[in-house]
Short mmCIF file of C-alpha atoms in Angstrom, two decimals:
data_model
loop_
_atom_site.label_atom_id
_atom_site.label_comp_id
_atom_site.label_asym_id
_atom_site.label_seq_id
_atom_site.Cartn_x
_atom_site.Cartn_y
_atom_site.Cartn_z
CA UNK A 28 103.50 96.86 87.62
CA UNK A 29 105.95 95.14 89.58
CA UNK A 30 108.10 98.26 89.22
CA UNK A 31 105.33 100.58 90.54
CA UNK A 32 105.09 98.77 94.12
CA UNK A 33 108.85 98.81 94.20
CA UNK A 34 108.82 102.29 94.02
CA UNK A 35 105.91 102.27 96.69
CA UNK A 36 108.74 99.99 99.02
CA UNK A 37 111.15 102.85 98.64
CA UNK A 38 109.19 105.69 99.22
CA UNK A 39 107.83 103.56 102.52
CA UNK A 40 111.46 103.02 103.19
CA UNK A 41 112.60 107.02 102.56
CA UNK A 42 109.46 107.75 104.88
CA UNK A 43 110.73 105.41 107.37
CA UNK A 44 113.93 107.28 107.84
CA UNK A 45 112.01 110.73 108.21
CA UNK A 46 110.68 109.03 110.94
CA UNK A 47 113.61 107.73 112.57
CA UNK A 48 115.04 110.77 111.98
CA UNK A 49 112.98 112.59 114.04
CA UNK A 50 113.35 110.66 116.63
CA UNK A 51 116.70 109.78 116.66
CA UNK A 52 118.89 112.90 115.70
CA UNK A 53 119.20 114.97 118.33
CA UNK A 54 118.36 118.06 117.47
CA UNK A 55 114.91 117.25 115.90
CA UNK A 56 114.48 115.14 119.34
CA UNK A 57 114.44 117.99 121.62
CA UNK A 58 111.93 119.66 119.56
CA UNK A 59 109.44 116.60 119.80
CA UNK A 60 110.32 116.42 123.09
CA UNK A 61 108.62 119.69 124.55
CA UNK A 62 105.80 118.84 124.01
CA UNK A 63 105.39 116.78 127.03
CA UNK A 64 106.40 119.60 128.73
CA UNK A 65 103.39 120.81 130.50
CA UNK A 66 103.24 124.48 130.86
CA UNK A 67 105.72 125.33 128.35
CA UNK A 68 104.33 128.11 126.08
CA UNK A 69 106.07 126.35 122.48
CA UNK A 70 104.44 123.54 123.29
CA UNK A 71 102.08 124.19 120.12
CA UNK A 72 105.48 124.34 118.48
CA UNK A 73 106.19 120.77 119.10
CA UNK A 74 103.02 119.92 118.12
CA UNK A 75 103.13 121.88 115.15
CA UNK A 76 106.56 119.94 114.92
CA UNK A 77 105.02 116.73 114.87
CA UNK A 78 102.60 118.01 112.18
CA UNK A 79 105.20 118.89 109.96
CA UNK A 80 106.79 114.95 110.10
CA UNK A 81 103.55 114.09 109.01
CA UNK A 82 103.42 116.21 105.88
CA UNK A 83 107.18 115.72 105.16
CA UNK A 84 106.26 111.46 105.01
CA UNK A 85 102.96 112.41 102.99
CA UNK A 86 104.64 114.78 100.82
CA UNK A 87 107.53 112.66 99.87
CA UNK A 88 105.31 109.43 99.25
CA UNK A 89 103.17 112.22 97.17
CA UNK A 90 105.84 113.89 95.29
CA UNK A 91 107.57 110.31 94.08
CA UNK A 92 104.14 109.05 92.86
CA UNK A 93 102.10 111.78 92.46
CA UNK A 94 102.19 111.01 88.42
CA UNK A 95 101.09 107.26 88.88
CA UNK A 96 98.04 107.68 90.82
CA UNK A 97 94.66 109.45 91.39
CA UNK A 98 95.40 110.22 94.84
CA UNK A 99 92.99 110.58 97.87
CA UNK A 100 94.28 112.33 101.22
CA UNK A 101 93.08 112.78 104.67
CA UNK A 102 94.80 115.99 104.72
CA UNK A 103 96.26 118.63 102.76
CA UNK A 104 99.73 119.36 101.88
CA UNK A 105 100.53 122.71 102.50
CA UNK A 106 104.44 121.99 102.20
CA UNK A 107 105.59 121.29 98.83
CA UNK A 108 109.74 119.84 98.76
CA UNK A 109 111.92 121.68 96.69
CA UNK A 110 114.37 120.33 93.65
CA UNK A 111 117.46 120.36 95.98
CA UNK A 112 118.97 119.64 99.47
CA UNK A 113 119.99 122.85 99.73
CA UNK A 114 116.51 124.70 98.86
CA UNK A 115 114.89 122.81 101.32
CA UNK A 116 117.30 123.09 104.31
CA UNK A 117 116.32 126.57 103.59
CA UNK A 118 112.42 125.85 103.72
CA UNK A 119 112.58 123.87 106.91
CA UNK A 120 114.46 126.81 108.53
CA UNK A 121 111.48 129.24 107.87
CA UNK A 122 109.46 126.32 109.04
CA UNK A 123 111.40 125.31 112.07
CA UNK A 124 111.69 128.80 113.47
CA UNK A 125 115.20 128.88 112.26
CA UNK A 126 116.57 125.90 113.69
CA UNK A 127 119.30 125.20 111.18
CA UNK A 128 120.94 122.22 112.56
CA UNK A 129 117.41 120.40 112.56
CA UNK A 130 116.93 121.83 108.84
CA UNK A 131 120.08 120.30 107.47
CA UNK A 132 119.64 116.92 109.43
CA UNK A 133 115.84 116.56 108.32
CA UNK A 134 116.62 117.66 104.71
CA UNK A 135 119.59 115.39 104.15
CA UNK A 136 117.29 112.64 104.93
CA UNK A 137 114.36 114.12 102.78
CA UNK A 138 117.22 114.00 99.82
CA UNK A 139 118.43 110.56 100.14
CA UNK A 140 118.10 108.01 97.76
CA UNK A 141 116.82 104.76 98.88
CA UNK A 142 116.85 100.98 96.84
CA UNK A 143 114.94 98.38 97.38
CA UNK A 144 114.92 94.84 96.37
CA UNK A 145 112.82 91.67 97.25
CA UNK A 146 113.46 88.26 95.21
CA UNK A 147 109.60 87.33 95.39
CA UNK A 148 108.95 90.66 93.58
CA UNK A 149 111.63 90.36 90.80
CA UNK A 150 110.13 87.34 90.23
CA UNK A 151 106.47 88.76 88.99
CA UNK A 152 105.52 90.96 86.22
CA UNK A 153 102.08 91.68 86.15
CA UNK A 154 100.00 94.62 83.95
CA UNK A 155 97.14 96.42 85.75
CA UNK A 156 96.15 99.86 83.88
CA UNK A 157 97.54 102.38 85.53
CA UNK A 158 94.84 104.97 85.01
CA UNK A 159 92.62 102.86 87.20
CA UNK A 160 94.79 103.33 90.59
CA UNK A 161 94.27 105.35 93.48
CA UNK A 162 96.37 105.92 97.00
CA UNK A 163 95.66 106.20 100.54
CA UNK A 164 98.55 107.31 102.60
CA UNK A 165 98.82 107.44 106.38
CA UNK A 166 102.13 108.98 106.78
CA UNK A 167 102.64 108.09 110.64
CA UNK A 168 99.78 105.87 112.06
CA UNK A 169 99.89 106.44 115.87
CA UNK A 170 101.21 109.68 116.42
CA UNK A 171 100.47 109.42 120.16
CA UNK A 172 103.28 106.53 120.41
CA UNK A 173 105.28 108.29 118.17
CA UNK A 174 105.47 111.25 119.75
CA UNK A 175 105.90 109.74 122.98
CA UNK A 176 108.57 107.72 122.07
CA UNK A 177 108.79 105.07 124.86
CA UNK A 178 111.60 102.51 123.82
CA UNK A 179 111.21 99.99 126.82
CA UNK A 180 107.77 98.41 126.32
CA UNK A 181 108.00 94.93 126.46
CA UNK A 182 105.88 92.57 124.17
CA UNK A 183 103.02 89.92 125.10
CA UNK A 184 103.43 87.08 122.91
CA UNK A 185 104.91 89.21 120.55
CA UNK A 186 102.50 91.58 120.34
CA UNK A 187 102.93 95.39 121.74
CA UNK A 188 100.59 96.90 123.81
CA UNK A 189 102.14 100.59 123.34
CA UNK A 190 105.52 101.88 122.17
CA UNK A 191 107.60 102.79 119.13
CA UNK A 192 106.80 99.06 117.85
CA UNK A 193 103.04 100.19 117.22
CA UNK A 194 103.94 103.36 115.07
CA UNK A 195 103.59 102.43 111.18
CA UNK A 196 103.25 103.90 107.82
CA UNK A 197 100.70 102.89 105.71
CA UNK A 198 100.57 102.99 101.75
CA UNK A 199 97.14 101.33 100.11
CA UNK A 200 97.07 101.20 96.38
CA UNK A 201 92.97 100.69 95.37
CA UNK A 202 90.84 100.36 91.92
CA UNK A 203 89.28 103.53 91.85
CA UNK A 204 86.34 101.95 89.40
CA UNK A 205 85.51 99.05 92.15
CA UNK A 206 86.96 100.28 95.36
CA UNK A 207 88.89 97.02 95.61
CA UNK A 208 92.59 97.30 97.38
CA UNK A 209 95.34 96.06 95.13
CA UNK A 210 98.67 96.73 96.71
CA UNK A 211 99.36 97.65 100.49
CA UNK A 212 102.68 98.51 101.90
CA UNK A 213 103.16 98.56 105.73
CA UNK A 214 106.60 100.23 107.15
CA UNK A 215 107.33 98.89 110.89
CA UNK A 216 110.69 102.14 111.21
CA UNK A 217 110.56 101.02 114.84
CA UNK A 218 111.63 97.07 115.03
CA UNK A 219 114.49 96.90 116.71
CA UNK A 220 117.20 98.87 118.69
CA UNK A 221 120.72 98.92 118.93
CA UNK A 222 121.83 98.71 122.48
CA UNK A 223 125.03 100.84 121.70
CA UNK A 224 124.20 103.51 118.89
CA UNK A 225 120.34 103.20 120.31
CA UNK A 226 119.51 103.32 116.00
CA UNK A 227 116.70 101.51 115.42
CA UNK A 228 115.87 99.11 112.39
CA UNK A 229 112.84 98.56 110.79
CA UNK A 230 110.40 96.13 108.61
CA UNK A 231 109.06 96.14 105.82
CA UNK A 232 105.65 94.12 104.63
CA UNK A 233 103.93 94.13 101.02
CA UNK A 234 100.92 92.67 99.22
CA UNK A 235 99.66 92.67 96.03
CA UNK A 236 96.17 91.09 94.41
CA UNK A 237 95.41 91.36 91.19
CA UNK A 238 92.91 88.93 89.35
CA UNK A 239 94.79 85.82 89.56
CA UNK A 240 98.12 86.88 90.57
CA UNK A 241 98.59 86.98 94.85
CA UNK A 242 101.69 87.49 96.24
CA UNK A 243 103.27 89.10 99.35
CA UNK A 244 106.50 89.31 101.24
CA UNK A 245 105.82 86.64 104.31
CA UNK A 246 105.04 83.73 101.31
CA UNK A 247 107.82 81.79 102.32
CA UNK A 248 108.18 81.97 106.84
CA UNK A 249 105.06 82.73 107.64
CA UNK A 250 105.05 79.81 108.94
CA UNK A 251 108.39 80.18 111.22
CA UNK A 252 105.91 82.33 113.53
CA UNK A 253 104.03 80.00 114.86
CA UNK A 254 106.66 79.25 117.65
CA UNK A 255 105.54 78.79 121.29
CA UNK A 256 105.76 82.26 121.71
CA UNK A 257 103.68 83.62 118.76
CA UNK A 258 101.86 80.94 118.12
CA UNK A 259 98.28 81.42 116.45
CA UNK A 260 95.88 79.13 115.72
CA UNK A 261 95.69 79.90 111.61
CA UNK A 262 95.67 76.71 109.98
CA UNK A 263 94.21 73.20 112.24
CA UNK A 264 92.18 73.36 115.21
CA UNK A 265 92.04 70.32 117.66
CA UNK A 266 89.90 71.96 120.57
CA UNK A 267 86.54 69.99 121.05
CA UNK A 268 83.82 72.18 120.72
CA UNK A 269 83.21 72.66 124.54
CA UNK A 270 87.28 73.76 124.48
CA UNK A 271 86.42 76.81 121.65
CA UNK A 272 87.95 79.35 123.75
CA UNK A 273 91.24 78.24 122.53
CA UNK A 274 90.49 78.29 118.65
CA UNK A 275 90.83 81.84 118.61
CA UNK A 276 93.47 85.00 119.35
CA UNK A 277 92.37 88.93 118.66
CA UNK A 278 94.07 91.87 118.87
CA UNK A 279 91.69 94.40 120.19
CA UNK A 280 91.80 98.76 120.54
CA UNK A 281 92.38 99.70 124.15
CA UNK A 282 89.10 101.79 123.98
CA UNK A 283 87.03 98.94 122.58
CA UNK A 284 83.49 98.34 123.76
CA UNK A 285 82.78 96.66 127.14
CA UNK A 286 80.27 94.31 125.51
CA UNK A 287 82.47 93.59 122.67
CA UNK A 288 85.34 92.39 125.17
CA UNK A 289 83.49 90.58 127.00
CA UNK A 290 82.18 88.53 124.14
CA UNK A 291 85.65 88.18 122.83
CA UNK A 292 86.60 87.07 126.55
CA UNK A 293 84.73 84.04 126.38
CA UNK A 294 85.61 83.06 122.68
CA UNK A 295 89.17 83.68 122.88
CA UNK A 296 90.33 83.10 126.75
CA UNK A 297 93.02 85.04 127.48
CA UNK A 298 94.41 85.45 123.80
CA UNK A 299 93.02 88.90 123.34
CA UNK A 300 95.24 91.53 123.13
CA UNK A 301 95.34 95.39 123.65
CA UNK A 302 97.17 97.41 121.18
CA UNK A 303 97.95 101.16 120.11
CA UNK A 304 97.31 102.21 116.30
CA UNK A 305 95.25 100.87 113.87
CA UNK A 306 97.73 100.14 111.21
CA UNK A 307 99.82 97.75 113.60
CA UNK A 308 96.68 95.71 114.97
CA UNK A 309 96.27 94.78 111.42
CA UNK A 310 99.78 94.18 110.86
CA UNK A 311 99.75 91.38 114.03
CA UNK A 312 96.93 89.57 111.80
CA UNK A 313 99.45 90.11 108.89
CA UNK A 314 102.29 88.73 110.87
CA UNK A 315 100.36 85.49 112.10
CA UNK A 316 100.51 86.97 115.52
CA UNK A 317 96.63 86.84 116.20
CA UNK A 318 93.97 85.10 113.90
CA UNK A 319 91.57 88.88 113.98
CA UNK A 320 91.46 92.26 114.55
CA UNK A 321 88.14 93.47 115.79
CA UNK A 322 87.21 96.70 115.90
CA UNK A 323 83.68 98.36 116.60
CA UNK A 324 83.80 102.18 116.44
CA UNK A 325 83.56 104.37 113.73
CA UNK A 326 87.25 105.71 114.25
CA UNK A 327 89.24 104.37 111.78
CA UNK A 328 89.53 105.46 108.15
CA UNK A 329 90.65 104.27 104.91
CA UNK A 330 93.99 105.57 105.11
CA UNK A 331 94.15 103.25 107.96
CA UNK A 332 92.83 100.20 106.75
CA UNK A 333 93.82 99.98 102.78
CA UNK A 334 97.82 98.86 103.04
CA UNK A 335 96.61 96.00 105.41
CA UNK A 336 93.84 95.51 103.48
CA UNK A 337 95.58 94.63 100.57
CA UNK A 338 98.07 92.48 102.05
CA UNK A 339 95.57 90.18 103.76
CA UNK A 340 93.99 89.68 100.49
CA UNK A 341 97.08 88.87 98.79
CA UNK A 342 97.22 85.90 101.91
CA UNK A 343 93.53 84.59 101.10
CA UNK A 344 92.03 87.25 104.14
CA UNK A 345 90.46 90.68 103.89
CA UNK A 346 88.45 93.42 106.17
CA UNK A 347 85.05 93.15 106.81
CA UNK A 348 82.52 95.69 107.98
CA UNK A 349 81.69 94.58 111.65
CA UNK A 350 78.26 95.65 111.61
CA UNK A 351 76.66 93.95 108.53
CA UNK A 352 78.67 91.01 109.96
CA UNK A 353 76.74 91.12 113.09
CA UNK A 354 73.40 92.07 111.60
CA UNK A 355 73.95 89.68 108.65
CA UNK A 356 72.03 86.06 108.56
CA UNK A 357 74.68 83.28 107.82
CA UNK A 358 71.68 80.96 106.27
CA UNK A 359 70.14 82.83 104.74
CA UNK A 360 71.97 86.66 104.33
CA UNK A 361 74.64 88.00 101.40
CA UNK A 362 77.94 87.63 101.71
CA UNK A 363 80.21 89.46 103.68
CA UNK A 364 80.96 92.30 101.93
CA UNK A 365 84.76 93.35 102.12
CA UNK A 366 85.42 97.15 102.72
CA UNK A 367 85.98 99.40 99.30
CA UNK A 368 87.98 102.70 99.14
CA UNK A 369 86.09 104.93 96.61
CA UNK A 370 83.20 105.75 98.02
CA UNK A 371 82.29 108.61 100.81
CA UNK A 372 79.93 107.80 103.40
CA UNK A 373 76.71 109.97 102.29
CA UNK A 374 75.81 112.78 104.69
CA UNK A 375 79.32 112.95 106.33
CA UNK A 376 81.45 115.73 106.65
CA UNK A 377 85.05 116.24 106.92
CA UNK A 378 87.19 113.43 107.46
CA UNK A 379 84.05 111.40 108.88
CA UNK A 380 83.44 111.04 105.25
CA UNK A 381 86.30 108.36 104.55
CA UNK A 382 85.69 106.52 108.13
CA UNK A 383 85.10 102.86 108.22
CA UNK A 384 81.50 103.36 110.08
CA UNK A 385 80.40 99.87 110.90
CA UNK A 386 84.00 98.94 112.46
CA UNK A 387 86.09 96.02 110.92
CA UNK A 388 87.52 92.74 111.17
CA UNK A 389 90.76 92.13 109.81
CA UNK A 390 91.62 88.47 108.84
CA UNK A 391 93.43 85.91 107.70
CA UNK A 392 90.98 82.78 106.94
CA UNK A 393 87.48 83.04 105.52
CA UNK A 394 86.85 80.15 107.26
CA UNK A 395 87.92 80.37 110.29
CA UNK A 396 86.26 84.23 110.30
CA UNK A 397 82.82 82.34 109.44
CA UNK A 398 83.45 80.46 112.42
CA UNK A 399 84.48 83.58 114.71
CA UNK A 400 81.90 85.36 113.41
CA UNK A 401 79.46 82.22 114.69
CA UNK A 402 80.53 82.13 118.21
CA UNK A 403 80.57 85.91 118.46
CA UNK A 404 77.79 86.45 117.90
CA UNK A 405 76.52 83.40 120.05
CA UNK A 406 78.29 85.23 123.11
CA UNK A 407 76.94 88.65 122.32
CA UNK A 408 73.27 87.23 122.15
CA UNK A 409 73.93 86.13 125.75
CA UNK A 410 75.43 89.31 127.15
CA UNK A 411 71.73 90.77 125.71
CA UNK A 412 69.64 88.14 127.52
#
């Protein structure tokens, strides 16, 4: 089984460099690039552009695993890759309105073969029935930053507020009998970038959690991040109780809820932190880089929230639905109930069928979400009196 998120690494890694591709060569460039053009008439080309990156990630991530899992997708695939380089240079062309040079550059990346290896994986061999696995795939999280392409953003405490850094590709692996997430990939293709050939590197993080086994690839530095810079409060807590403001860091969506920041305001000081795209809010939890990722809208979906998912239960955390956590009794209610991936919300339509409608909170400890969770709600009782 070890074998089959291997092969989910690669396919994250191939992805990555459809990504990079698009951004880097440039002849694929100045096609993403008109569409902040205003008052160009191809602008729906460019957007129809940055559609087709999207399928191209989904389809190759589809078309390597297609045989190994039941899969579930936001959106169809209405591009299938052909057998050979050649074939689909040929494709692309129709696609691309006959821009060869972009063809050849995109399909030579499509075409090349990717390896992958991570000690800590080697090392585990584990059996889960492969008939029981489904797939969420978000090709490109944050299309908005990835289309816009800013290079130049700098980071607060290590965390991005927009830019490249925020786009990420997300690959969830779930029990389709229980709903559970088993093994997430998240692909970071924007890390890093060279100063000279202005290439940029990428990261790579996995999880996998399966009955007793739970492993994942930041098991032996996560704790080199707690540095002055990045530090987060994950493991001891001296603050009194009057000093609580300091226990806690978030990372928070730039559209989040007035009430909900200023509850998070008073629980967390200044350690809350605006970011673009779902996928890398819960990769900062992932990453040590905040203790929670709150989130109270209806607007993110499964695709979004499975790879992470699965990683922060391979670390002892998980993803909670934000509203039973809020309406939920500590004394005396159930316990929180972590988010499953087989079921459609009843009544919904569309992709509002897969969308994770109470919110979420992403985290790390169980504990220190319990306690989170306490003075939350504390602070959003006051706001209401």
């Amino acid at each position: 089984m070890s074998a089959i998120l291997r092969e989910l690494l690669c396919v994250s890694e191939k992805a990555a460099n459809i990504a990079r591709a698009c951004r880097q060569q440039e002849a694929l460039f100045q096609l993403l690039i008109e569409e902040k053009k205003e008052g160009e008439k191809n602008k729906k080309f460019a957007v129809d552009f940055k559609t087709l990156a999207d399928v191209l990630v989904q389809e190759v991530i589809k078309q390597n695993m297609e045989n190994k899992f039941v899969f579930t997708l936001g959106e169809k695939i209405i591009l299938r890759l052909c057998p050979t380089e050649k074939e689909t240079v040929e494709l692309l062309s129709k696609v691309l309105n006959g821009n060869k040079l972009a063809s050849e550059a995109l399909a030579k990346v499509v075409h090349q073969d990717v390896t992958f290896t991570d000690p800590t994986l080697d090392s585990v061999e584990i059996n889960i029935p492969q008939d029981i696995l489904g797939i969420w795939v978000d090709p490109i999280d944050s299309t908005y930053q990835y289309i816009k392409g800013s290079a130049d953003v700098k980071s607060n405490q290590g965390i991005f507020p927009s830019g490249l850094q925020c786009v990420t590709i997300l690959i969830g692996v779930y029990d389709i009998q229980t709903g559970v997430p088993l093994m997430g990939v998240i692909n970071q293709p924007f890390v890093s970038q060279d100063f000279h050939t202005l290439r940029w590197k990428g990261q790579c993080y996995w999880g996998l959690s399966y009955m007793e086994t739970k492993i994942h690839s930041l098991q032996p530095s996560i704790s080199k991040r707690n540095s002055s810079d990045t530090r987060s409060q994950l493991t001891t807590n001296t603050s009194s109780e009057a000093e609580f403001s300091h226990q806690f860091s978030a990372v928070i969506s730039t559209s989040e809820k007035e009430t909900i920041k200023a509850a998070l305001s008073r629980v967390c000081g200044e350690r809350v932190f605006p970011a673009a795209g779902a996928g890398y809010k819960s990769l900062c939890v992932v990453q040590g880089l905040v203790d929670i990722y709150i989130f109270s809208e209806d607007t993110t979906f499964k695709w979004d929230s499975c790879a992470p998912h699965a990683i922060l239960r391979a670390m002892g955390g998980g993803m909670v639905d934000l509203k039973e956590c809020l309406e939920r009794n500590p004394e005396t209610g159930p316990d929180l109930l972590q988010l499953v991936y087989h079921v459609e919300n009843a009544g919904a339509t569309g992709v509002d069928r897969w969308a994770n409608r109470g919110g979420l909170i992403a985290y790390r400890s169980r504990k220190q979400l319990e306690t989170f969770l306490s003075h939350l709600m504390q602070n959003l009782a006051d706001t209401h009196t």
